[in-house]
Amino acid sequence: MRDFLVGHYFYWFIFLLMTIGLAGIILKRNLIKKVIGMSILQVAIILFFVASASKWDATVPILDPALGAADVTKYINPLPHCLMLTAIVVGVATSGVAFALIIMIWRRFRTLDENELLEKLKHDPD
Amino acid sequence: MRRNENNPIIDLISSLVAPFIMLFGLYVIFHGHYSPGGGFQGGTLLAASVILLRLSLGSELGQSQFPRRLGTPLASLGVLIYYGTGLAALILGGAFLNYGFIPFSALAPLRRSWGILSVEIGVGLAVMAVLVAIYDDLLEGEPDA
Amino acid sequence: MKAANVLVLVAFCGLLIYAATGFPNRGDALSVTNRESSPAGTPNAPTHYIRRAKEEAHTDNMVTAILADYRGYDTLGEETVILTAGLICYLLLRRERSGHEKE
């Protein structure tokens, strides 16, 4: 039981973070807050991948001449780190695109509230 | 970025710190084979040093360090370096992105090492230019931007 | 409407936590993704990277070797995505400004 708790509690925090991000996307009506929620959700997923790569008593995936390369359990799993490394920078770029779209919406409709936007779209279908 | 007042401390310290951040970014890119680092991290550090000066000195003075019009061409150049490395391997007889066929060096593993370095330079250039360009574009049309 | 949304969120969190009971412990070197060989008996991909990165690519940092060499196509795609994001920002925001100048 103790092993289960020690090995699993971080999953619960990551899923809580994921739920907070999703709540930002679903419950908040301001578009900026939706983007913030999206970023929180993304960070939670990155944390999930990085945490799944860890091994007890292992070191960073950089070859240490004293350790050698034969024993795989001496190095943590390098593959999720590689995948998440690119995901972080792509996340920054995509949130830049999201902010650009928000700026365009603001310039045209002068509001960022979801309900007001839907109303204005109904009256102005162009 | 809007500036309300001239604060000499912020101006001086950011001007002093920015070159060292840029140097550290170059170190992270070029030493990525032997220590934590690589093109993505180093490119982000380079972009951070450029954006720090734009935040502290105002975008107008920041232009003299890294002009706004350079953003998109440098990003394209970085992606072209990546594709060019792959195409060079293709032309010299290997598969696309198989660095073992590019004659950087005599030994095949060393050739791969140099190929990785070339690719990382491309990635770092593209990441830096795109992040600065996104910052500039988002501030486009603002007063004192 | 708001109550339904909160219910969806609570159900989402509960479902994920329930699913997590089947996950391996953190730091378990013998879990499916971290152990030396796959269920079919062949070496796992990370095993190959850790053992062979130095001799195949002459690079100590395995993450760099995977990023730029073993999975070069992946990084090529990511970099193209970054360039596309930069171009989208450029086209969206600068075309708007030049349009204003004409008016």
JSON list of N, CA, C and O in Angstrom, two decimals, chain C residues 65-86:
[
{"chain": "C", "resi": 65, "resn": "ALA", "atom": "N", "xyz": [21.37, 13.19, -29.42]},
{"chain": "C", "resi": 65, "resn": "ALA", "atom": "CA", "xyz": [21.51, 12.20, -30.50]},
{"chain": "C", "resi": 65, "resn": "ALA", "atom": "C", "xyz": [20.16, 11.74, -31.00]},
{"chain": "C", "resi": 65, "resn": "ALA", "atom": "O", "xyz": [19.94, 11.62, -32.21]},
{"chain": "C", "resi": 66, "resn": "ILE", "atom": "N", "xyz": [19.20, 11.52, -30.07]},
{"chain": "C", "resi": 66, "resn": "ILE", "atom": "CA", "xyz": [17.87, 11.10, -30.51]},
{"chain": "C", "resi": 66, "resn": "ILE", "atom": "C", "xyz": [17.20, 12.22, -31.30]},
{"chain": "C", "resi": 66, "resn": "ILE", "atom": "O", "xyz": [16.64, 12.01, -32.37]},
{"chain": "C", "resi": 67, "resn": "LEU", "atom": "N", "xyz": [17.31, 13.44, -30.76]},
{"chain": "C", "resi": 67, "resn": "LEU", "atom": "CA", "xyz": [16.59, 14.58, -31.34]},
{"chain": "C", "resi": 67, "resn": "LEU", "atom": "C", "xyz": [17.03, 14.83, -32.77]},
{"chain": "C", "resi": 67, "resn": "LEU", "atom": "O", "xyz": [16.20, 15.00, -33.66]},
{"chain": "C", "resi": 68, "resn": "ALA", "atom": "N", "xyz": [18.34, 14.86, -33.00]},
{"chain": "C", "resi": 68, "resn": "ALA", "atom": "CA", "xyz": [18.81, 15.31, -34.30]},
{"chain": "C", "resi": 68, "resn": "ALA", "atom": "C", "xyz": [19.17, 14.17, -35.23]},
{"chain": "C", "resi": 68, "resn": "ALA", "atom": "O", "xyz": [19.25, 14.37, -36.44]},
{"chain": "C", "resi": 69, "resn": "ASP", "atom": "N", "xyz": [19.42, 12.99, -34.70]},
{"chain": "C", "resi": 69, "resn": "ASP", "atom": "CA", "xyz": [19.90, 11.92, -35.58]},
{"chain": "C", "resi": 69, "resn": "ASP", "atom": "C", "xyz": [18.89, 10.80, -35.72]},
{"chain": "C", "resi": 69, "resn": "ASP", "atom": "O", "xyz": [18.36, 10.56, -36.80]},
{"chain": "C", "resi": 70, "resn": "TYR", "atom": "N", "xyz": [18.57, 10.11, -34.60]},
{"chain": "C", "resi": 70, "resn": "TYR", "atom": "CA", "xyz": [17.67, 8.96, -34.73]},
{"chain": "C", "resi": 70, "resn": "TYR", "atom": "C", "xyz": [16.28, 9.40, -35.16]},
{"chain": "C", "resi": 70, "resn": "TYR", "atom": "O", "xyz": [15.62, 8.72, -35.94]},
{"chain": "C", "resi": 71, "resn": "ARG", "atom": "N", "xyz": [15.81, 10.50, -34.60]},
{"chain": "C", "resi": 71, "resn": "ARG", "atom": "CA", "xyz": [14.47, 10.97, -34.93]},
{"chain": "C", "resi": 71, "resn": "ARG", "atom": "C", "xyz": [14.54, 12.31, -35.64]},
{"chain": "C", "resi": 71, "resn": "ARG", "atom": "O", "xyz": [13.81, 13.24, -35.31]},
{"chain": "C", "resi": 72, "resn": "GLY", "atom": "N", "xyz": [15.41, 12.41, -36.63]},
{"chain": "C", "resi": 72, "resn": "GLY", "atom": "CA", "xyz": [15.59, 13.68, -37.32]},
{"chain": "C", "resi": 72, "resn": "GLY", "atom": "C", "xyz": [14.34, 14.13, -38.05]},
{"chain": "C", "resi": 72, "resn": "GLY", "atom": "O", "xyz": [14.06, 15.32, -38.12]},
{"chain": "C", "resi": 73, "resn": "TYR", "atom": "N", "xyz": [13.57, 13.19, -38.58]},
{"chain": "C", "resi": 73, "resn": "TYR", "atom": "CA", "xyz": [12.35, 13.58, -39.29]},
{"chain": "C", "resi": 73, "resn": "TYR", "atom": "C", "xyz": [11.37, 14.27, -38.35]},
{"chain": "C", "resi": 73, "resn": "TYR", "atom": "O", "xyz": [10.72, 15.24, -38.73]},
{"chain": "C", "resi": 74, "resn": "ASP", "atom": "N", "xyz": [11.29, 13.76, -37.11]},
{"chain": "C", "resi": 74, "resn": "ASP", "atom": "CA", "xyz": [10.39, 14.36, -36.13]},
{"chain": "C", "resi": 74, "resn": "ASP", "atom": "C", "xyz": [10.76, 15.82, -35.88]},
{"chain": "C", "resi": 74, "resn": "ASP", "atom": "O", "xyz": [9.91, 16.72, -35.93]},
{"chain": "C", "resi": 75, "resn": "THR", "atom": "N", "xyz": [12.06, 16.05, -35.66]},
{"chain": "C", "resi": 75, "resn": "THR", "atom": "CA", "xyz": [12.51, 17.42, -35.38]},
{"chain": "C", "resi": 75, "resn": "THR", "atom": "C", "xyz": [12.31, 18.31, -36.61]},
{"chain": "C", "resi": 75, "resn": "THR", "atom": "O", "xyz": [12.00, 19.50, -36.47]},
{"chain": "C", "resi": 76, "resn": "LEU", "atom": "N", "xyz": [12.50, 17.73, -37.79]},
{"chain": "C", "resi": 76, "resn": "LEU", "atom": "CA", "xyz": [12.27, 18.50, -39.02]},
{"chain": "C", "resi": 76, "resn": "LEU", "atom": "C", "xyz": [10.83, 18.98, -39.07]},
{"chain": "C", "resi": 76, "resn": "LEU", "atom": "O", "xyz": [10.56, 20.16, -39.36]},
{"chain": "C", "resi": 77, "resn": "GLY", "atom": "N", "xyz": [9.90, 18.08, -38.74]},
{"chain": "C", "resi": 77, "resn": "GLY", "atom": "CA", "xyz": [8.50, 18.48, -38.73]},
{"chain": "C", "resi": 77, "resn": "GLY", "atom": "C", "xyz": [8.22, 19.54, -37.69]},
{"chain": "C", "resi": 77, "resn": "GLY", "atom": "O", "xyz": [7.50, 20.51, -37.95]},
{"chain": "C", "resi": 78, "resn": "GLU", "atom": "N", "xyz": [8.81, 19.38, -36.49]},
{"chain": "C", "resi": 78, "resn": "GLU", "atom": "CA", "xyz": [8.57, 20.36, -35.42]},
{"chain": "C", "resi": 78, "resn": "GLU", "atom": "C", "xyz": [9.07, 21.74, -35.83]},
{"chain": "C", "resi": 78, "resn": "GLU", "atom": "O", "xyz": [8.42, 22.75, -35.57]},
{"chain": "C", "resi": 79, "resn": "GLU", "atom": "N", "xyz": [10.24, 21.75, -36.47]},
{"chain": "C", "resi": 79, "resn": "GLU", "atom": "CA", "xyz": [10.80, 23.04, -36.85]},
{"chain": "C", "resi": 79, "resn": "GLU", "atom": "C", "xyz": [9.94, 23.69, -37.92]},
{"chain": "C", "resi": 79, "resn": "GLU", "atom": "O", "xyz": [9.76, 24.91, -37.92]},
{"chain": "C", "resi": 80, "resn": "THR", "atom": "N", "xyz": [9.41, 22.86, -38.82]},
{"chain": "C", "resi": 80, "resn": "THR", "atom": "CA", "xyz": [8.51, 23.42, -39.83]},
{"chain": "C", "resi": 80, "resn": "THR", "atom": "C", "xyz": [7.25, 24.00, -39.17]},
{"chain": "C", "resi": 80, "resn": "THR", "atom": "O", "xyz": [6.74, 25.05, -39.59]},
{"chain": "C", "resi": 81, "resn": "VAL", "atom": "N", "xyz": [6.78, 23.32, -38.09]},
{"chain": "C", "resi": 81, "resn": "VAL", "atom": "CA", "xyz": [5.62, 23.84, -37.37]},
{"chain": "C", "resi": 81, "resn": "VAL", "atom": "C", "xyz": [5.94, 25.20, -36.75]},
{"chain": "C", "resi": 81, "resn": "VAL", "atom": "O", "xyz": [5.13, 26.14, -36.83]},
{"chain": "C", "resi": 82, "resn": "ILE", "atom": "N", "xyz": [7.14, 25.34, -36.18]},
{"chain": "C", "resi": 82, "resn": "ILE", "atom": "CA", "xyz": [7.51, 26.61, -35.56]},
{"chain": "C", "resi": 82, "resn": "ILE", "atom": "C", "xyz": [7.57, 27.72, -36.60]},
{"chain": "C", "resi": 82, "resn": "ILE", "atom": "O", "xyz": [7.06, 28.83, -36.42]},
{"chain": "C", "resi": 83, "resn": "LEU", "atom": "N", "xyz": [8.19, 27.40, -37.75]},
{"chain": "C", "resi": 83, "resn": "LEU", "atom": "CA", "xyz": [8.27, 28.41, -38.81]},
{"chain": "C", "resi": 83, "resn": "LEU", "atom": "C", "xyz": [6.88, 28.80, -39.28]},
{"chain": "C", "resi": 83, "resn": "LEU", "atom": "O", "xyz": [6.61, 29.99, -39.52]},
{"chain": "C", "resi": 84, "resn": "THR", "atom": "N", "xyz": [5.99, 27.79, -39.39]},
{"chain": "C", "resi": 84, "resn": "THR", "atom": "CA", "xyz": [4.63, 28.09, -39.84]},
{"chain": "C", "resi": 84, "resn": "THR", "atom": "C", "xyz": [3.92, 29.00, -38.85]},
{"chain": "C", "resi": 84, "resn": "THR", "atom": "O", "xyz": [3.20, 29.93, -39.24]},
{"chain": "C", "resi": 85, "resn": "ALA", "atom": "N", "xyz": [4.14, 28.74, -37.53]},
{"chain": "C", "resi": 85, "resn": "ALA", "atom": "CA", "xyz": [3.51, 29.59, -36.52]},
{"chain": "C", "resi": 85, "resn": "ALA", "atom": "C", "xyz": [4.01, 31.02, -36.65]},
{"chain": "C", "resi": 85, "resn": "ALA", "atom": "O", "xyz": [3.23, 31.99, -36.59]},
{"chain": "C", "resi": 86, "resn": "GLY", "atom": "N", "xyz": [5.33, 31.20, -36.85]},
{"chain": "C", "resi": 86, "resn": "GLY", "atom": "CA", "xyz": [5.87, 32.54, -37.02]},
{"chain": "C", "resi": 86, "resn": "GLY", "atom": "C", "xyz": [5.29, 33.23, -38.25]},
{"chain": "C", "resi": 86, "resn": "GLY", "atom": "O", "xyz": [4.94, 34.41, -38.21]}
]
